[in-house]
PDB file of N, CA and C in Angstrom:
ATOM      1  N   UNK A   1       0.847  -1.157   0.000  1.00 81.00           N
ATOM      2  CA  UNK A   1       0.000   0.000   0.000  1.00 81.00           C
ATOM      3  C   UNK A   1       0.904   1.235   0.000  1.00 81.00           C
ATOM      4  N   UNK A   2       0.644   2.118  -0.924  1.00 87.00           N
ATOM      5  CA  UNK A   2       1.425   3.339  -1.052  1.00 87.00           C
ATOM      6  C   UNK A   2       0.802   4.466  -0.243  1.00 87.00           C
ATOM      7  N   UNK A   3      -0.526   4.550  -0.307  1.00 88.00           N
ATOM      8  CA  UNK A   3      -1.217   5.640   0.358  1.00 88.00           C
ATOM      9  C   UNK A   3      -2.655   5.231   0.631  1.00 88.00           C
ATOM     10  N   UNK A   4      -3.255   5.842   1.644  1.00 88.00           N
ATOM     11  CA  UNK A   4      -4.663   5.606   1.934  1.00 88.00           C
ATOM     12  C   UNK A   4      -5.326   6.948   2.204  1.00 88.00           C
ATOM     13  N   UNK A   5      -6.534   7.105   1.680  1.00 82.00           N
ATOM     14  CA  UNK A   5      -7.280   8.350   1.864  1.00 82.00           C
ATOM     15  C   UNK A   5      -7.783   8.405   3.304  1.00 82.00           C
ATOM     16  N   UNK A   6      -7.924   9.597   3.842  1.00 78.00           N
ATOM     17  CA  UNK A   6      -8.254   9.799   5.261  1.00 78.00           C
ATOM     18  C   UNK A   6      -9.472   9.011   5.724  1.00 78.00           C
ATOM     19  N   UNK A   7     -10.502   8.874   4.882  1.00 86.00           N
ATOM     20  CA  UNK A   7     -11.692   8.139   5.313  1.00 86.00           C
ATOM     21  C   UNK A   7     -11.517   6.619   5.237  1.00 86.00           C
ATOM     22  N   UNK A   8     -10.354   6.191   4.773  1.00 86.00           N
ATOM     23  CA  UNK A   8      -9.967   4.782   4.682  1.00 86.00           C
ATOM     24  C   UNK A   8     -10.857   3.950   3.754  1.00 86.00           C
ATOM     25  N   UNK A   9     -11.487   4.600   2.800  1.00 92.00           N
ATOM     26  CA  UNK A   9     -12.325   3.878   1.847  1.00 92.00           C
ATOM     27  C   UNK A   9     -11.614   3.627   0.519  1.00 92.00           C
ATOM     28  N   UNK A  10     -10.511   4.327   0.304  1.00 95.00           N
ATOM     29  CA  UNK A  10      -9.738   4.119  -0.927  1.00 95.00           C
ATOM     30  C   UNK A  10      -8.255   4.149  -0.604  1.00 95.00           C
ATOM     31  N   UNK A  11      -7.506   3.337  -1.347  1.00 95.00           N
ATOM     32  CA  UNK A  11      -6.067   3.259  -1.143  1.00 95.00           C
ATOM     33  C   UNK A  11      -5.374   3.096  -2.495  1.00 95.00           C
ATOM     34  N   UNK A  12      -4.158   3.573  -2.579  1.00 95.00           N
ATOM     35  CA  UNK A  12      -3.328   3.367  -3.763  1.00 95.00           C
ATOM     36  C   UNK A  12      -2.406   2.187  -3.470  1.00 95.00           C
ATOM     37  N   UNK A  13      -2.455   1.207  -4.364  1.00 95.00           N
ATOM     38  CA  UNK A  13      -1.635   0.006  -4.207  1.00 95.00           C
ATOM     39  C   UNK A  13      -0.575  -0.043  -5.293  1.00 95.00           C
ATOM     40  N   UNK A  14       0.610  -0.474  -4.927  1.00 95.00           N
ATOM     41  CA  UNK A  14       1.705  -0.661  -5.881  1.00 95.00           C
ATOM     42  C   UNK A  14       1.925  -2.158  -6.022  1.00 95.00           C
ATOM     43  N   UNK A  15       1.903  -2.640  -7.263  1.00 94.00           N
ATOM     44  CA  UNK A  15       2.068  -4.064  -7.538  1.00 94.00           C
ATOM     45  C   UNK A  15       3.275  -4.238  -8.443  1.00 94.00           C
ATOM     46  N   UNK A  16       4.173  -5.138  -8.052  1.00 91.00           N
ATOM     47  CA  UNK A  16       5.321  -5.441  -8.907  1.00 91.00           C
ATOM     48  C   UNK A  16       5.781  -6.863  -8.620  1.00 91.00           C
ATOM     49  N   UNK A  17       6.525  -7.408  -9.554  1.00 89.00           N
ATOM     50  CA  UNK A  17       7.024  -8.768  -9.388  1.00 89.00           C
ATOM     51  C   UNK A  17       8.040  -9.081 -10.466  1.00 89.00           C
ATOM     52  N   UNK A  18       8.412 -10.343 -10.544  1.00 89.00           N
ATOM     53  CA  UNK A  18       9.451 -10.727 -11.492  1.00 89.00           C
ATOM     54  C   UNK A  18       9.026 -10.530 -12.946  1.00 89.00           C
ATOM     55  N   UNK A  19       7.736 -10.645 -13.243  1.00 89.00           N
ATOM     56  CA  UNK A  19       7.252 -10.443 -14.608  1.00 89.00           C
ATOM     57  C   UNK A  19       6.299  -9.256 -14.722  1.00 89.00           C
ATOM     58  N   UNK A  20       6.296  -8.404 -13.701  1.00 89.00           N
ATOM     59  CA  UNK A  20       5.479  -7.204 -13.708  1.00 89.00           C
ATOM     60  C   UNK A  20       6.316  -6.075 -13.103  1.00 89.00           C
ATOM     61  N   UNK A  21       6.894  -5.210 -13.932  1.00 88.00           N
ATOM     62  CA  UNK A  21       7.807  -4.197 -13.412  1.00 88.00           C
ATOM     63  C   UNK A  21       7.199  -3.237 -12.400  1.00 88.00           C
ATOM     64  N   UNK A  22       5.981  -2.752 -12.641  1.00 91.00           N
ATOM     65  CA  UNK A  22       5.432  -1.791 -11.689  1.00 91.00           C
ATOM     66  C   UNK A  22       4.096  -1.245 -12.182  1.00 91.00           C
ATOM     67  N   UNK A  23       3.041  -1.443 -11.388  1.00 94.00           N
ATOM     68  CA  UNK A  23       1.723  -0.910 -11.714  1.00 94.00           C
ATOM     69  C   UNK A  23       1.085  -0.351 -10.458  1.00 94.00           C
ATOM     70  N   UNK A  24       0.206   0.632 -10.652  1.00 96.00           N
ATOM     71  CA  UNK A  24      -0.488   1.259  -9.538  1.00 96.00           C
ATOM     72  C   UNK A  24      -1.995   1.102  -9.731  1.00 96.00           C
ATOM     73  N   UNK A  25      -2.686   0.803  -8.631  1.00 97.00           N
ATOM     74  CA  UNK A  25      -4.130   0.598  -8.649  1.00 97.00           C
ATOM     75  C   UNK A  25      -4.778   1.442  -7.562  1.00 97.00           C
ATOM     76  N   UNK A  26      -6.018   1.871  -7.829  1.00 96.00           N
ATOM     77  CA  UNK A  26      -6.837   2.534  -6.824  1.00 96.00           C
ATOM     78  C   UNK A  26      -7.805   1.482  -6.306  1.00 96.00           C
ATOM     79  N   UNK A  27      -7.682   1.153  -5.030  1.00 96.00           N
ATOM     80  CA  UNK A  27      -8.495   0.099  -4.418  1.00 96.00           C
ATOM     81  C   UNK A  27      -9.598   0.729  -3.574  1.00 96.00           C
ATOM     82  N   UNK A  28     -10.830   0.294  -3.811  1.00 96.00           N
ATOM     83  CA  UNK A  28     -11.994   0.773  -3.074  1.00 96.00           C
ATOM     84  C   UNK A  28     -12.365  -0.281  -2.034  1.00 96.00           C
ATOM     85  N   UNK A  29     -12.236   0.060  -0.762  1.00 94.00           N
ATOM     86  CA  UNK A  29     -12.498  -0.912   0.310  1.00 94.00           C
ATOM     87  C   UNK A  29     -13.987  -1.217   0.468  1.00 94.00           C
ATOM     88  N   UNK A  30     -14.851  -0.328   0.010  1.00 94.00           N
ATOM     89  CA  UNK A  30     -16.301  -0.579   0.104  1.00 94.00           C
ATOM     90  C   UNK A  30     -16.768  -1.603  -0.931  1.00 94.00           C
ATOM     91  N   UNK A  31     -16.268  -1.480  -2.144  1.00 96.00           N
ATOM     92  CA  UNK A  31     -16.687  -2.391  -3.217  1.00 96.00           C
ATOM     93  C   UNK A  31     -15.736  -3.572  -3.393  1.00 96.00           C
ATOM     94  N   UNK A  32     -14.575  -3.517  -2.739  1.00 96.00           N
ATOM     95  CA  UNK A  32     -13.551  -4.562  -2.852  1.00 96.00           C
ATOM     96  C   UNK A  32     -13.065  -4.720  -4.296  1.00 96.00           C
ATOM     97  N   UNK A  33     -12.959  -3.603  -5.010  1.00 97.00           N
ATOM     98  CA  UNK A  33     -12.506  -3.609  -6.399  1.00 97.00           C
ATOM     99  C   UNK A  33     -11.310  -2.673  -6.561  1.00 97.00           C
ATOM    100  N   UNK A  34     -10.458  -3.030  -7.515  1.00 97.00           N
ATOM    101  CA  UNK A  34      -9.282  -2.220  -7.815  1.00 97.00           C
ATOM    102  C   UNK A  34      -9.356  -1.752  -9.262  1.00 97.00           C
ATOM    103  N   UNK A  35      -9.010  -0.486  -9.479  1.00 97.00           N
ATOM    104  CA  UNK A  35      -9.002   0.095 -10.811  1.00 97.00           C
ATOM    105  C   UNK A  35      -7.563   0.465 -11.173  1.00 97.00           C
ATOM    106  N   UNK A  36      -7.122  -0.008 -12.339  1.00 96.00           N
ATOM    107  CA  UNK A  36      -5.767   0.287 -12.785  1.00 96.00           C
ATOM    108  C   UNK A  36      -5.614   1.788 -13.001  1.00 96.00           C
ATOM    109  N   UNK A  37      -4.589   2.368 -12.406  1.00 96.00           N
ATOM    110  CA  UNK A  37      -4.332   3.800 -12.556  1.00 96.00           C
ATOM    111  C   UNK A  37      -3.297   4.039 -13.651  1.00 96.00           C
ATOM    112  N   UNK A  38      -2.100   3.454 -13.482  1.00 94.00           N
ATOM    113  CA  UNK A  38      -1.055   3.625 -14.484  1.00 94.00           C
ATOM    114  C   UNK A  38       0.044   2.594 -14.262  1.00 94.00           C
ATOM    115  N   UNK A  39       0.836   2.405 -15.310  1.00 92.00           N
ATOM    116  CA  UNK A  39       1.995   1.516 -15.258  1.00 92.00           C
ATOM    117  C   UNK A  39       3.247   2.371 -15.272  1.00 92.00           C
ATOM    118  N   UNK A  40       4.173   2.008 -14.422  1.00 89.00           N
ATOM    119  CA  UNK A  40       5.487   2.638 -14.441  1.00 89.00           C
ATOM    120  C   UNK A  40       6.400   1.682 -15.187  1.00 89.00           C
ATOM    121  N   UNK A  41       7.386   2.165 -15.840  1.00 89.00           N
ATOM    122  CA  UNK A  41       8.315   1.335 -16.625  1.00 89.00           C
ATOM    123  C   UNK A  41       7.579   0.620 -17.745  1.00 89.00           C
ATOM    124  N   UNK A  42       6.595   1.309 -18.353  1.00 85.00           N
ATOM    125  CA  UNK A  42       5.767   0.667 -19.373  1.00 85.00           C
ATOM    126  C   UNK A  42       6.500   0.413 -20.688  1.00 85.00           C
ATOM    127  N   UNK A  43       7.738   0.866 -20.820  1.00 90.00           N
ATOM    128  CA  UNK A  43       8.523   0.588 -22.017  1.00 90.00           C
ATOM    129  C   UNK A  43       9.135  -0.819 -21.966  1.00 90.00           C
ATOM    130  N   UNK A  44       9.056  -1.466 -20.818  1.00 91.00           N
ATOM    131  CA  UNK A  44       9.591  -2.828 -20.693  1.00 91.00           C
ATOM    132  C   UNK A  44       8.574  -3.815 -21.248  1.00 91.00           C
ATOM    133  N   UNK A  45       9.015  -4.693 -22.140  1.00 91.00           N
ATOM    134  CA  UNK A  45       8.155  -5.708 -22.735  1.00 91.00           C
ATOM    135  C   UNK A  45       8.008  -6.868 -21.745  1.00 91.00           C
ATOM    136  N   UNK A  46       6.824  -6.992 -21.137  1.00 88.00           N
ATOM    137  CA  UNK A  46       6.593  -8.017 -20.110  1.00 88.00           C
ATOM    138  C   UNK A  46       6.782  -9.432 -20.640  1.00 88.00           C
ATOM    139  N   UNK A  47       6.537  -9.635 -21.938  1.00 89.00           N
ATOM    140  CA  UNK A  47       6.671 -10.982 -22.507  1.00 89.00           C
ATOM    141  C   UNK A  47       8.124 -11.448 -22.532  1.00 89.00           C
ATOM    142  N   UNK A  48       9.066 -10.512 -22.371  1.00 89.00           N
ATOM    143  CA  UNK A  48      10.486 -10.880 -22.385  1.00 89.00           C
ATOM    144  C   UNK A  48      11.068 -11.057 -20.980  1.00 89.00           C
ATOM    145  N   UNK A  49      10.255 -10.808 -19.968  1.00 90.00           N
ATOM    146  CA  UNK A  49      10.725 -10.984 -18.592  1.00 90.00           C
ATOM    147  C   UNK A  49      10.642 -12.450 -18.210  1.00 90.00           C
ATOM    148  N   UNK A  50      11.572 -12.887 -17.396  1.00 91.00           N
ATOM    149  CA  UNK A  50      11.606 -14.300 -16.993  1.00 91.00           C
ATOM    150  C   UNK A  50      11.354 -14.414 -15.491  1.00 91.00           C
ATOM    151  N   UNK A  51      10.821 -15.553 -15.065  1.00 92.00           N
ATOM    152  CA  UNK A  51      10.534 -15.718 -13.641  1.00 92.00           C
ATOM    153  C   UNK A  51      11.803 -15.857 -12.811  1.00 92.00           C
ATOM    154  N   UNK A  52      11.714 -15.432 -11.582  1.00 93.00           N
ATOM    155  CA  UNK A  52      12.804 -15.660 -10.643  1.00 93.00           C
ATOM    156  C   UNK A  52      12.481 -16.910  -9.832  1.00 93.00           C
ATOM    157  N   UNK A  53      13.509 -17.581  -9.394  1.00 93.00           N
ATOM    158  CA  UNK A  53      13.344 -18.798  -8.610  1.00 93.00           C
ATOM    159  C   UNK A  53      14.014 -18.623  -7.252  1.00 93.00           C
ATOM    160  N   UNK A  54      13.317 -19.055  -6.235  1.00 93.00           N
ATOM    161  CA  UNK A  54      13.867 -19.021  -4.882  1.00 93.00           C
ATOM    162  C   UNK A  54      14.846 -20.184  -4.717  1.00 93.00           C
ATOM    163  N   UNK A  55      15.987 -19.906  -4.113  1.00 93.00           N
ATOM    164  CA  UNK A  55      16.880 -20.992  -3.718  1.00 93.00           C
ATOM    165  C   UNK A  55      17.450 -20.685  -2.345  1.00 93.00           C
ATOM    166  N   UNK A  56      17.835 -21.734  -1.654  1.00 96.00           N
ATOM    167  CA  UNK A  56      18.352 -21.594  -0.292  1.00 96.00           C
ATOM    168  C   UNK A  56      19.766 -22.164  -0.215  1.00 96.00           C
ATOM    169  N   UNK A  57      20.582 -21.481   0.561  1.00 94.00           N
ATOM    170  CA  UNK A  57      21.957 -21.924   0.783  1.00 94.00           C
ATOM    171  C   UNK A  57      22.133 -22.106   2.287  1.00 94.00           C
ATOM    172  N   UNK A  58      22.667 -23.256   2.672  1.00 95.00           N
ATOM    173  CA  UNK A  58      22.958 -23.484   4.088  1.00 95.00           C
ATOM    174  C   UNK A  58      24.431 -23.179   4.329  1.00 95.00           C
ATOM    175  N   UNK A  59      24.677 -22.287   5.255  1.00 95.00           N
ATOM    176  CA  UNK A  59      26.043 -21.884   5.570  1.00 95.00           C
ATOM    177  C   UNK A  59      26.694 -22.933   6.479  1.00 95.00           C
ATOM    178  N   UNK A  60      28.016 -22.918   6.577  1.00 95.00           N
ATOM    179  CA  UNK A  60      28.706 -23.892   7.422  1.00 95.00           C
ATOM    180  C   UNK A  60      28.240 -23.875   8.881  1.00 95.00           C
ATOM    181  N   UNK A  61      27.773 -22.723   9.370  1.00 96.00           N
ATOM    182  CA  UNK A  61      27.318 -22.661  10.762  1.00 96.00           C
ATOM    183  C   UNK A  61      25.828 -23.011  10.909  1.00 96.00           C
ATOM    184  N   UNK A  62      25.180 -23.445   9.803  1.00 95.00           N
ATOM    185  CA  UNK A  62      23.801 -23.918   9.873  1.00 95.00           C
ATOM    186  C   UNK A  62      22.743 -22.888   9.525  1.00 95.00           C
ATOM    187  N   UNK A  63      23.136 -21.653   9.293  1.00 97.00           N
ATOM    188  CA  UNK A  63      22.172 -20.613   8.932  1.00 97.00           C
ATOM    189  C   UNK A  63      21.694 -20.851   7.499  1.00 97.00           C
ATOM    190  N   UNK A  64      20.406 -20.701   7.262  1.00 97.00           N
ATOM    191  CA  UNK A  64      19.854 -20.852   5.920  1.00 97.00           C
ATOM    192  C   UNK A  64      19.598 -19.478   5.329  1.00 97.00           C
ATOM    193  N   UNK A  65      20.203 -19.221   4.183  1.00 96.00           N
ATOM    194  CA  UNK A  65      20.041 -17.946   3.478  1.00 96.00           C
ATOM    195  C   UNK A  65      19.091 -18.148   2.305  1.00 96.00           C
ATOM    196  N   UNK A  66      18.105 -17.282   2.175  1.00 96.00           N
ATOM    197  CA  UNK A  66      17.183 -17.308   1.045  1.00 96.00           C
ATOM    198  C   UNK A  66      17.642 -16.290   0.019  1.00 96.00           C
ATOM    199  N   UNK A  67      17.565 -16.665  -1.235  1.00 93.00           N
ATOM    200  CA  UNK A  67      17.935 -15.758  -2.317  1.00 93.00           C
ATOM    201  C   UNK A  67      17.088 -16.064  -3.541  1.00 93.00           C
ATOM    202  N   UNK A  68      17.135 -15.178  -4.514  1.00 91.00           N
ATOM    203  CA  UNK A  68      16.406 -15.369  -5.758  1.00 91.00           C
ATOM    204  C   UNK A  68      17.384 -15.375  -6.924  1.00 91.00           C
ATOM    205  N   UNK A  69      17.073 -16.207  -7.906  1.00 91.00           N
ATOM    206  CA  UNK A  69      17.933 -16.332  -9.062  1.00 91.00           C
ATOM    207  C   UNK A  69      17.087 -16.129 -10.324  1.00 91.00           C
ATOM    208  N   UNK A  70      17.622 -15.377 -11.259  1.00 90.00           N
ATOM    209  CA  UNK A  70      16.981 -15.196 -12.558  1.00 90.00           C
ATOM    210  C   UNK A  70      17.917 -15.738 -13.608  1.00 90.00           C
ATOM    211  N   UNK A  71      17.419 -16.703 -14.370  1.00 85.00           N
ATOM    212  CA  UNK A  71      18.244 -17.306 -15.413  1.00 85.00           C
ATOM    213  C   UNK A  71      17.928 -16.677 -16.754  1.00 85.00           C
ATOM    214  N   UNK A  72      18.937 -16.563 -17.618  1.00 81.00           N
ATOM    215  CA  UNK A  72      18.680 -15.980 -18.951  1.00 81.00           C
ATOM    216  C   UNK A  72      17.833 -16.897 -19.813  1.00 81.00           C
TER     217      UNK A  72
END
């Protein structure tokens, strides 16, 4: 959530992920619906983005580190 209006009935949501660079939505808490406002980084071709994969590494002292990997 990026911002919420004082009456708490509407909020601006930021959505992004490995295959979605950045989009903003206006969410109405009364109707439970979101309306697309705009895309940031809209020059990026989403069809060319690849998924990221979670992998874990166990360190010699037993700590588990989580990381993400993107393959070409």
